[in-house]
XYZ file of C-alpha atoms in Angstrom:
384
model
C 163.099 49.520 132.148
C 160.377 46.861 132.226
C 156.933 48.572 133.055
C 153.947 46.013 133.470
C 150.178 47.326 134.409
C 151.113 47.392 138.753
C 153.628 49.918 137.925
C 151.331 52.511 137.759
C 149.446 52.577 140.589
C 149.705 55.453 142.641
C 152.428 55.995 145.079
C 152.947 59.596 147.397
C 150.741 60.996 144.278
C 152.416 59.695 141.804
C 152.611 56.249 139.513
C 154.929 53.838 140.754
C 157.401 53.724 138.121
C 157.995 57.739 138.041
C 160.111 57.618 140.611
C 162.833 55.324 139.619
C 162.554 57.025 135.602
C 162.730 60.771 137.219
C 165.682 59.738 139.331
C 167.285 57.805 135.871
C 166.693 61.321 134.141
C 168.158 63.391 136.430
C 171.356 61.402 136.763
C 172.271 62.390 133.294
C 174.306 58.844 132.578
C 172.159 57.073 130.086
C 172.126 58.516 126.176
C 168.406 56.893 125.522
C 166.003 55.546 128.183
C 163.880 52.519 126.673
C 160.390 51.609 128.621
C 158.864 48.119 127.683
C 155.912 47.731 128.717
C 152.052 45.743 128.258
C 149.981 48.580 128.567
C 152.183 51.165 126.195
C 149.635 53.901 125.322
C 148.958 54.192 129.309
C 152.175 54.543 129.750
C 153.123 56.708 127.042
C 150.489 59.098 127.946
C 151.709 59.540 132.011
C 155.011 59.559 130.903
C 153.917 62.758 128.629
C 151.927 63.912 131.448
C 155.054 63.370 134.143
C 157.713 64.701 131.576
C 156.732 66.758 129.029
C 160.282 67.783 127.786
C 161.547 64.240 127.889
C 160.440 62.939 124.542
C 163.854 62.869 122.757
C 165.389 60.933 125.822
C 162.709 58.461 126.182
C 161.315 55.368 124.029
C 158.617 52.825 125.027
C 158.064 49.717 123.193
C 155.743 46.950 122.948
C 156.366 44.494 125.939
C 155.551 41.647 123.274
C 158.784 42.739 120.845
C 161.244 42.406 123.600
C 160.066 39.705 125.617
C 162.521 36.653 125.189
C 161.173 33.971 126.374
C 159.546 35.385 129.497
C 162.360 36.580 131.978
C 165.037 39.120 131.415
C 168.163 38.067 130.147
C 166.387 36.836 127.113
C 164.776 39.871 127.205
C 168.066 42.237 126.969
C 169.912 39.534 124.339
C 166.778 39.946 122.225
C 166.691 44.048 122.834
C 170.747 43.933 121.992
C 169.835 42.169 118.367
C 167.441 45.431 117.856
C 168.977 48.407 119.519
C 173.014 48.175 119.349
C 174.281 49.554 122.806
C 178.211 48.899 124.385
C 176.487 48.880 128.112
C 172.795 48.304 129.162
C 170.999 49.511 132.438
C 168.129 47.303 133.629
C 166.485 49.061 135.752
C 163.516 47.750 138.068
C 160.406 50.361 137.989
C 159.445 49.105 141.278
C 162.229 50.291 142.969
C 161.214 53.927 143.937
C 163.976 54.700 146.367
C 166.237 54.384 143.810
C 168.605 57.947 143.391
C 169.930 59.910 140.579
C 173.388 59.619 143.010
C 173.135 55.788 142.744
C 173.639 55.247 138.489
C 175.668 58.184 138.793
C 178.460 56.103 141.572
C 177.444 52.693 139.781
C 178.358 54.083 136.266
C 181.554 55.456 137.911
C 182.426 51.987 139.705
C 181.426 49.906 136.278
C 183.483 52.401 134.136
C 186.767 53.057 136.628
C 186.930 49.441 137.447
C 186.798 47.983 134.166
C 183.474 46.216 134.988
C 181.944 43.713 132.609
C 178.739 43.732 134.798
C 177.279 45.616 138.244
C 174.534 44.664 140.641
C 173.236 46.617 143.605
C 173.078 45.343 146.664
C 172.493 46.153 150.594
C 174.560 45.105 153.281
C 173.008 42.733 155.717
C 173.985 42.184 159.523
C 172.269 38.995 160.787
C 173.077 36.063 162.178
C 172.655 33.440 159.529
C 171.274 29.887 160.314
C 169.979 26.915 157.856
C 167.011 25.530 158.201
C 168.044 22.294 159.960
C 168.978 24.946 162.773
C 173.071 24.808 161.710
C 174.598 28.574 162.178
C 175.822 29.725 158.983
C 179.840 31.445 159.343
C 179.377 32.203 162.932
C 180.008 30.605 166.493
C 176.894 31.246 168.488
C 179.113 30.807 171.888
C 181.246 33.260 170.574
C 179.365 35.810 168.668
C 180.791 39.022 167.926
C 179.258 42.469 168.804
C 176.539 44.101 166.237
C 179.058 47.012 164.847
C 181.728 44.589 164.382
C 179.802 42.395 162.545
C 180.780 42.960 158.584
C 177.604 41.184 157.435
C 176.363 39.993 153.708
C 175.913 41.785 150.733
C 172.379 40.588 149.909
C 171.001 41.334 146.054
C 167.900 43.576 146.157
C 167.383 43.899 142.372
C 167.308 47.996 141.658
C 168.987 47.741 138.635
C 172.139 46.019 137.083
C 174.618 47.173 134.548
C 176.094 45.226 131.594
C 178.110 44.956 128.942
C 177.620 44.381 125.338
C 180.678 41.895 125.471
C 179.570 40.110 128.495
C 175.981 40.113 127.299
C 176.664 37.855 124.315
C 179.644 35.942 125.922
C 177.686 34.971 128.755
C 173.945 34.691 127.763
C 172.905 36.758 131.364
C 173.034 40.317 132.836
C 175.941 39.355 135.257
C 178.959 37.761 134.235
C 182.704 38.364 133.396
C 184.668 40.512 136.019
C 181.394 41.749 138.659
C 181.138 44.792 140.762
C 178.451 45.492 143.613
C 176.856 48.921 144.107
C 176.108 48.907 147.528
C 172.340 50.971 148.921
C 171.167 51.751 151.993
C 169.009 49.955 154.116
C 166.066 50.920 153.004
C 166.229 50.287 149.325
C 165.864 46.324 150.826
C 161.949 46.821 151.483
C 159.592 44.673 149.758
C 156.780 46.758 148.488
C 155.100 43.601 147.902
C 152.941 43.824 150.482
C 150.901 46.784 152.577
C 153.080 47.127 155.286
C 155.955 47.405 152.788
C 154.016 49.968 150.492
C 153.273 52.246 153.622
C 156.905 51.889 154.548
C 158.176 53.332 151.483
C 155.194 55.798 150.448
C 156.246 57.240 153.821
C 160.078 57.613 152.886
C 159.053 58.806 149.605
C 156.827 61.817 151.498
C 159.637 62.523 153.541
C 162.054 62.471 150.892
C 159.807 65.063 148.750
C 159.497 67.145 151.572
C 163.734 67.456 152.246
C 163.889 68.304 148.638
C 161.327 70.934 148.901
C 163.535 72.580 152.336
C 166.524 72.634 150.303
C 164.922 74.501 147.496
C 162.986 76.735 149.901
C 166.337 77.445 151.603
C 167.465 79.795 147.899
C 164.535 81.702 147.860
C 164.753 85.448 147.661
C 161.392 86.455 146.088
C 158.302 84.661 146.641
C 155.530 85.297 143.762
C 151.848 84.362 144.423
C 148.762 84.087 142.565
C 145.752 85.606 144.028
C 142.604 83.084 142.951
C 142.855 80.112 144.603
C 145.813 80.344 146.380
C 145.327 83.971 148.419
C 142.114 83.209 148.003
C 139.165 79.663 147.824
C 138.728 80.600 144.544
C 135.396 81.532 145.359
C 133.871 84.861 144.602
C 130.895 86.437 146.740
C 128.680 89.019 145.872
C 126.869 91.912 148.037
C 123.444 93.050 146.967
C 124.738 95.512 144.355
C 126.639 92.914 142.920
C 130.028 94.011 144.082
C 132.708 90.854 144.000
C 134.018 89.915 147.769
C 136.569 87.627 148.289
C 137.733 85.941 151.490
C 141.721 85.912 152.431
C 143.362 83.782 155.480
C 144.771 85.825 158.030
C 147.445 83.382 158.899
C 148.837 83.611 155.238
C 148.955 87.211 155.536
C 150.737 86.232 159.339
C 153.244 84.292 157.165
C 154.384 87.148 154.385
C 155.176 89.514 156.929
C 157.237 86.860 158.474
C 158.933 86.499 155.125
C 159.653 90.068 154.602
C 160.794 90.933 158.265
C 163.534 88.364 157.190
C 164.583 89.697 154.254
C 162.281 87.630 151.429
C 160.419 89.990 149.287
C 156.466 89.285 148.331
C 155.181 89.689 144.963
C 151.767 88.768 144.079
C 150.780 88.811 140.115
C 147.122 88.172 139.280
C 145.337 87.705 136.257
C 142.351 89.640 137.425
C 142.046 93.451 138.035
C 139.721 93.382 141.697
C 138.952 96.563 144.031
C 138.713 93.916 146.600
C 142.331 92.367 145.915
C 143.963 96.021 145.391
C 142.257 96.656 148.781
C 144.140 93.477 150.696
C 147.717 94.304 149.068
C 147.235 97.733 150.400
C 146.160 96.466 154.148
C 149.103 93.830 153.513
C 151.453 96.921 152.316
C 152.462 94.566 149.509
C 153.981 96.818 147.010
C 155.056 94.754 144.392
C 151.398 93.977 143.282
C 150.454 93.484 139.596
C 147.109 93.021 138.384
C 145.684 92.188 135.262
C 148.230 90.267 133.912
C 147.066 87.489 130.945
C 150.528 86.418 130.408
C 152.687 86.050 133.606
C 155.853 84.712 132.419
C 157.246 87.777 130.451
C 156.268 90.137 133.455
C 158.296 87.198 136.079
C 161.063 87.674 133.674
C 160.923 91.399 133.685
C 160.782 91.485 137.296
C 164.247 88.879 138.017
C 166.276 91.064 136.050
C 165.119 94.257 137.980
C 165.713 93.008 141.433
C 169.170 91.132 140.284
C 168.236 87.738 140.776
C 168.111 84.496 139.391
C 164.972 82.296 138.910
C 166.219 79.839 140.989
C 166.153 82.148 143.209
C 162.301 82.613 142.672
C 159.523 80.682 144.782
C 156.260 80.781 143.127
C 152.478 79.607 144.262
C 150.186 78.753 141.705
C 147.081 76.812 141.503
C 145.915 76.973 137.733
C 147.082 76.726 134.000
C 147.685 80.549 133.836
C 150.400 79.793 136.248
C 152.156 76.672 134.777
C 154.798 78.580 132.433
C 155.961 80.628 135.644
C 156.066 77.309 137.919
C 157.678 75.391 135.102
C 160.403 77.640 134.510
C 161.249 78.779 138.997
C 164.008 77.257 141.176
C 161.092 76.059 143.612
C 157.612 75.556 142.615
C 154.055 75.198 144.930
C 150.305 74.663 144.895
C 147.820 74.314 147.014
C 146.773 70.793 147.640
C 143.242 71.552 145.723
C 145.529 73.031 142.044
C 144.537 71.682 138.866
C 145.977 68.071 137.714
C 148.606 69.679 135.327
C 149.922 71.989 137.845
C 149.865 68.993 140.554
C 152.601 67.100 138.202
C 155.067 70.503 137.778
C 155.278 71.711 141.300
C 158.256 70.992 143.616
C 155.861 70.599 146.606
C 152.226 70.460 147.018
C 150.838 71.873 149.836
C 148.446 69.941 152.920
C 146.199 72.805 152.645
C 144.273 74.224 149.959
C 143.954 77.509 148.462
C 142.498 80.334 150.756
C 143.281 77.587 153.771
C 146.795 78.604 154.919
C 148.267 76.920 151.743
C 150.236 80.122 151.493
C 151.021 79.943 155.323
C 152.640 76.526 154.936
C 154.306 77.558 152.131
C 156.110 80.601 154.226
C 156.982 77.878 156.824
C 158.464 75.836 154.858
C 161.022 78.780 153.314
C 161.523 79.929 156.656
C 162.398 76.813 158.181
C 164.989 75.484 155.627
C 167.067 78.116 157.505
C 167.952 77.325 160.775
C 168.832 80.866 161.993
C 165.264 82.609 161.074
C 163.256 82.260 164.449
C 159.470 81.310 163.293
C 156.288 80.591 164.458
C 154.116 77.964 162.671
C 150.592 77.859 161.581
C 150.189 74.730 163.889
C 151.575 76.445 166.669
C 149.635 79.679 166.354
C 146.719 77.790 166.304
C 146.936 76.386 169.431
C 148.928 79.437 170.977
């Protein structure tokens, strides 16, 4: 996967090229992932940063030791005379809509086919006409209708699959007996340009936000922290020095919602507050624990007591004391103000921030990835 400096500018909060190397990661079909790149301690350190457990599967190299001649057949012949491989996957970074499910299908097609290469592609249905104004395979007085229209299978460059064999016969990625892996529509968008770049960022949020539903949808248990996600992380004090904190009523709105429909509250806190024991009693949250340095142990304790899984666990966090829990949960959240490190883990970060209805989006979300649990939003209380 070629990675030059524009690959890591930020795209739906994250670096360009993540998205196309999570999805390669996830679709468990390549043995070692190699990055080349021009800028390799930047990269090296975000790809540490973006996946911490992924340096066995990963390698980046110097752009300059697998260059070719400039473009990238060269660039894979060269790579074949260093790193011995029977099929190579070159995969474009700036292709972010990219999906796990599309190496997994391509690898199937290449392998069950007999394949000596595989490009993707997305179908096209146009009307094609030269320049000079000559229609291309079409009569224009007799043009059929849109759906019956098979249209073109037009190259969009995601990524391509090769052979060793094929490789060396053939001097190119594509040769031999070819195969097409064919995307949908939108993996055709240029993100050349702004329009194209807000186009996809947008697909990208929605995209994140379906993934976080259909985690939401298996939780049983929600955990929170208290400090800045209950709470602003702020702490107030009274004239005899007592600590106050402020909570958002519409959060506390949201986990009785949650446990009227059958998902139990938990709320672990590092700190040991009067004013916190105070709200879990008002909130008649039982399973409260305070005091608690290290969560993870106490999370585990707690999944084999009430039978379930930790996929089965939702968990809110906004700071490092919280990372081993969120790291380790089938879906993991954060207010939109967390800490950088805990930004990167989580499954979804939230609009709001801590102590401002972070934890009320985060009940809306669980409770509407099922469509039979009547709810009422935060939005729509708000203006109720």
């Amino acid at each position: 996967m070629p990675i030059l400096r524009n690959a890591t500018r930020q795209i739906a909060g994250r670096p360009l090229f993540v998205w196309v190397l999570e999805q390669a990661i996830a679709s468990g079909c390549f043995d070692t992932i190699y990055v080349t790149t021009d800028s390799s301690v930047e990269i090296r350190k975000k790809i540490s940063d973006e996946f911490p457990a992924a340096d066995e599967t990963i390698n980046v190299l110097d752009y300059s030791a697998v260059k070719g001649d400039g473009n990238i057949d060269s660039a894979l012949l060269e790579l074949q005379q260093k790193i011995p491989f029977d099929v190579v996957c070159m995969v474009q970074a700036a292709s972010p809509l990219t999906r796990a499910e599309d190496f997994r299908a391509a690898k199937n097609k290449f392998l069950s086919e007999s394949l000596d290469s595989l490009l993707t592609a997305v179908r096209s249905k146009r009307f094609f006409w030269t320049p000079a104004g000559a229609p291309v395979d079409h009569d224009p007085g007799k043009r059929p209708a849109f759906e019956d229209i098979e249209g073109y299978l037009v190259e969009n460059g995601a990524f391509y699959l090769t052979g060793a064999k094929s490789l060396r016969d053939n001097g190119c990625r594509l040769g031999g007996r070819m195969g097409i892996h064919e995307m949908p529509a939108e993996a055709s968008i240029e993100i050349t340009g702004d329009a194209g770049w807000t186009a996809v960022e947008q697909l990208l949020l929605k995209q994140k936000l379906m993934s976080a539903k259909a985690r939401a949808l298996q939780v049983k248990v929600l955990v929170l922290d208290v400090d800045g996600t209950l709470t602003d992380a702020g702490m107030y004090y009274g004239p005899a020095g007592e600590a106050l904190k402020k909570f958002n009523t519409r959060d506390a709105h949201g986990l009785q919602l949650l446990r009227e429909n059958g998902v139990t509250v938990c709320v672990i806190s590092t700190e040991d507050s009067p004013a916190v024991a105070a709200r879990m009693k008002k909130l008649r949250i039982d399973e409260y624990y305070p005091g608690v340095q290290n969560k993870l142990p106490l999370l585990l304790e707690l999944t084999q007591r009430w039978g379930i899984s930790l996929q089965n666990i939702g968990y809110v966090g906004d700071d490092l004391s919280d990372l081993k829990c969120l790291s380790r949960v089938g879906s993991a959240f954060c207010p939109a103000d967390a800490v950088p490190e805990i930004l990167r883990q989580v499954h979804y970060v939230c609009k709001h921030s801590g102590g401002h209805g972070a934890v009320r989006e985060v009940c809306d979300l669980i409770l509407q990835s099922s469509e039979t649990i009547p709810y009422t939003s935060a939005e729509a209380e708000a203006y109720s």
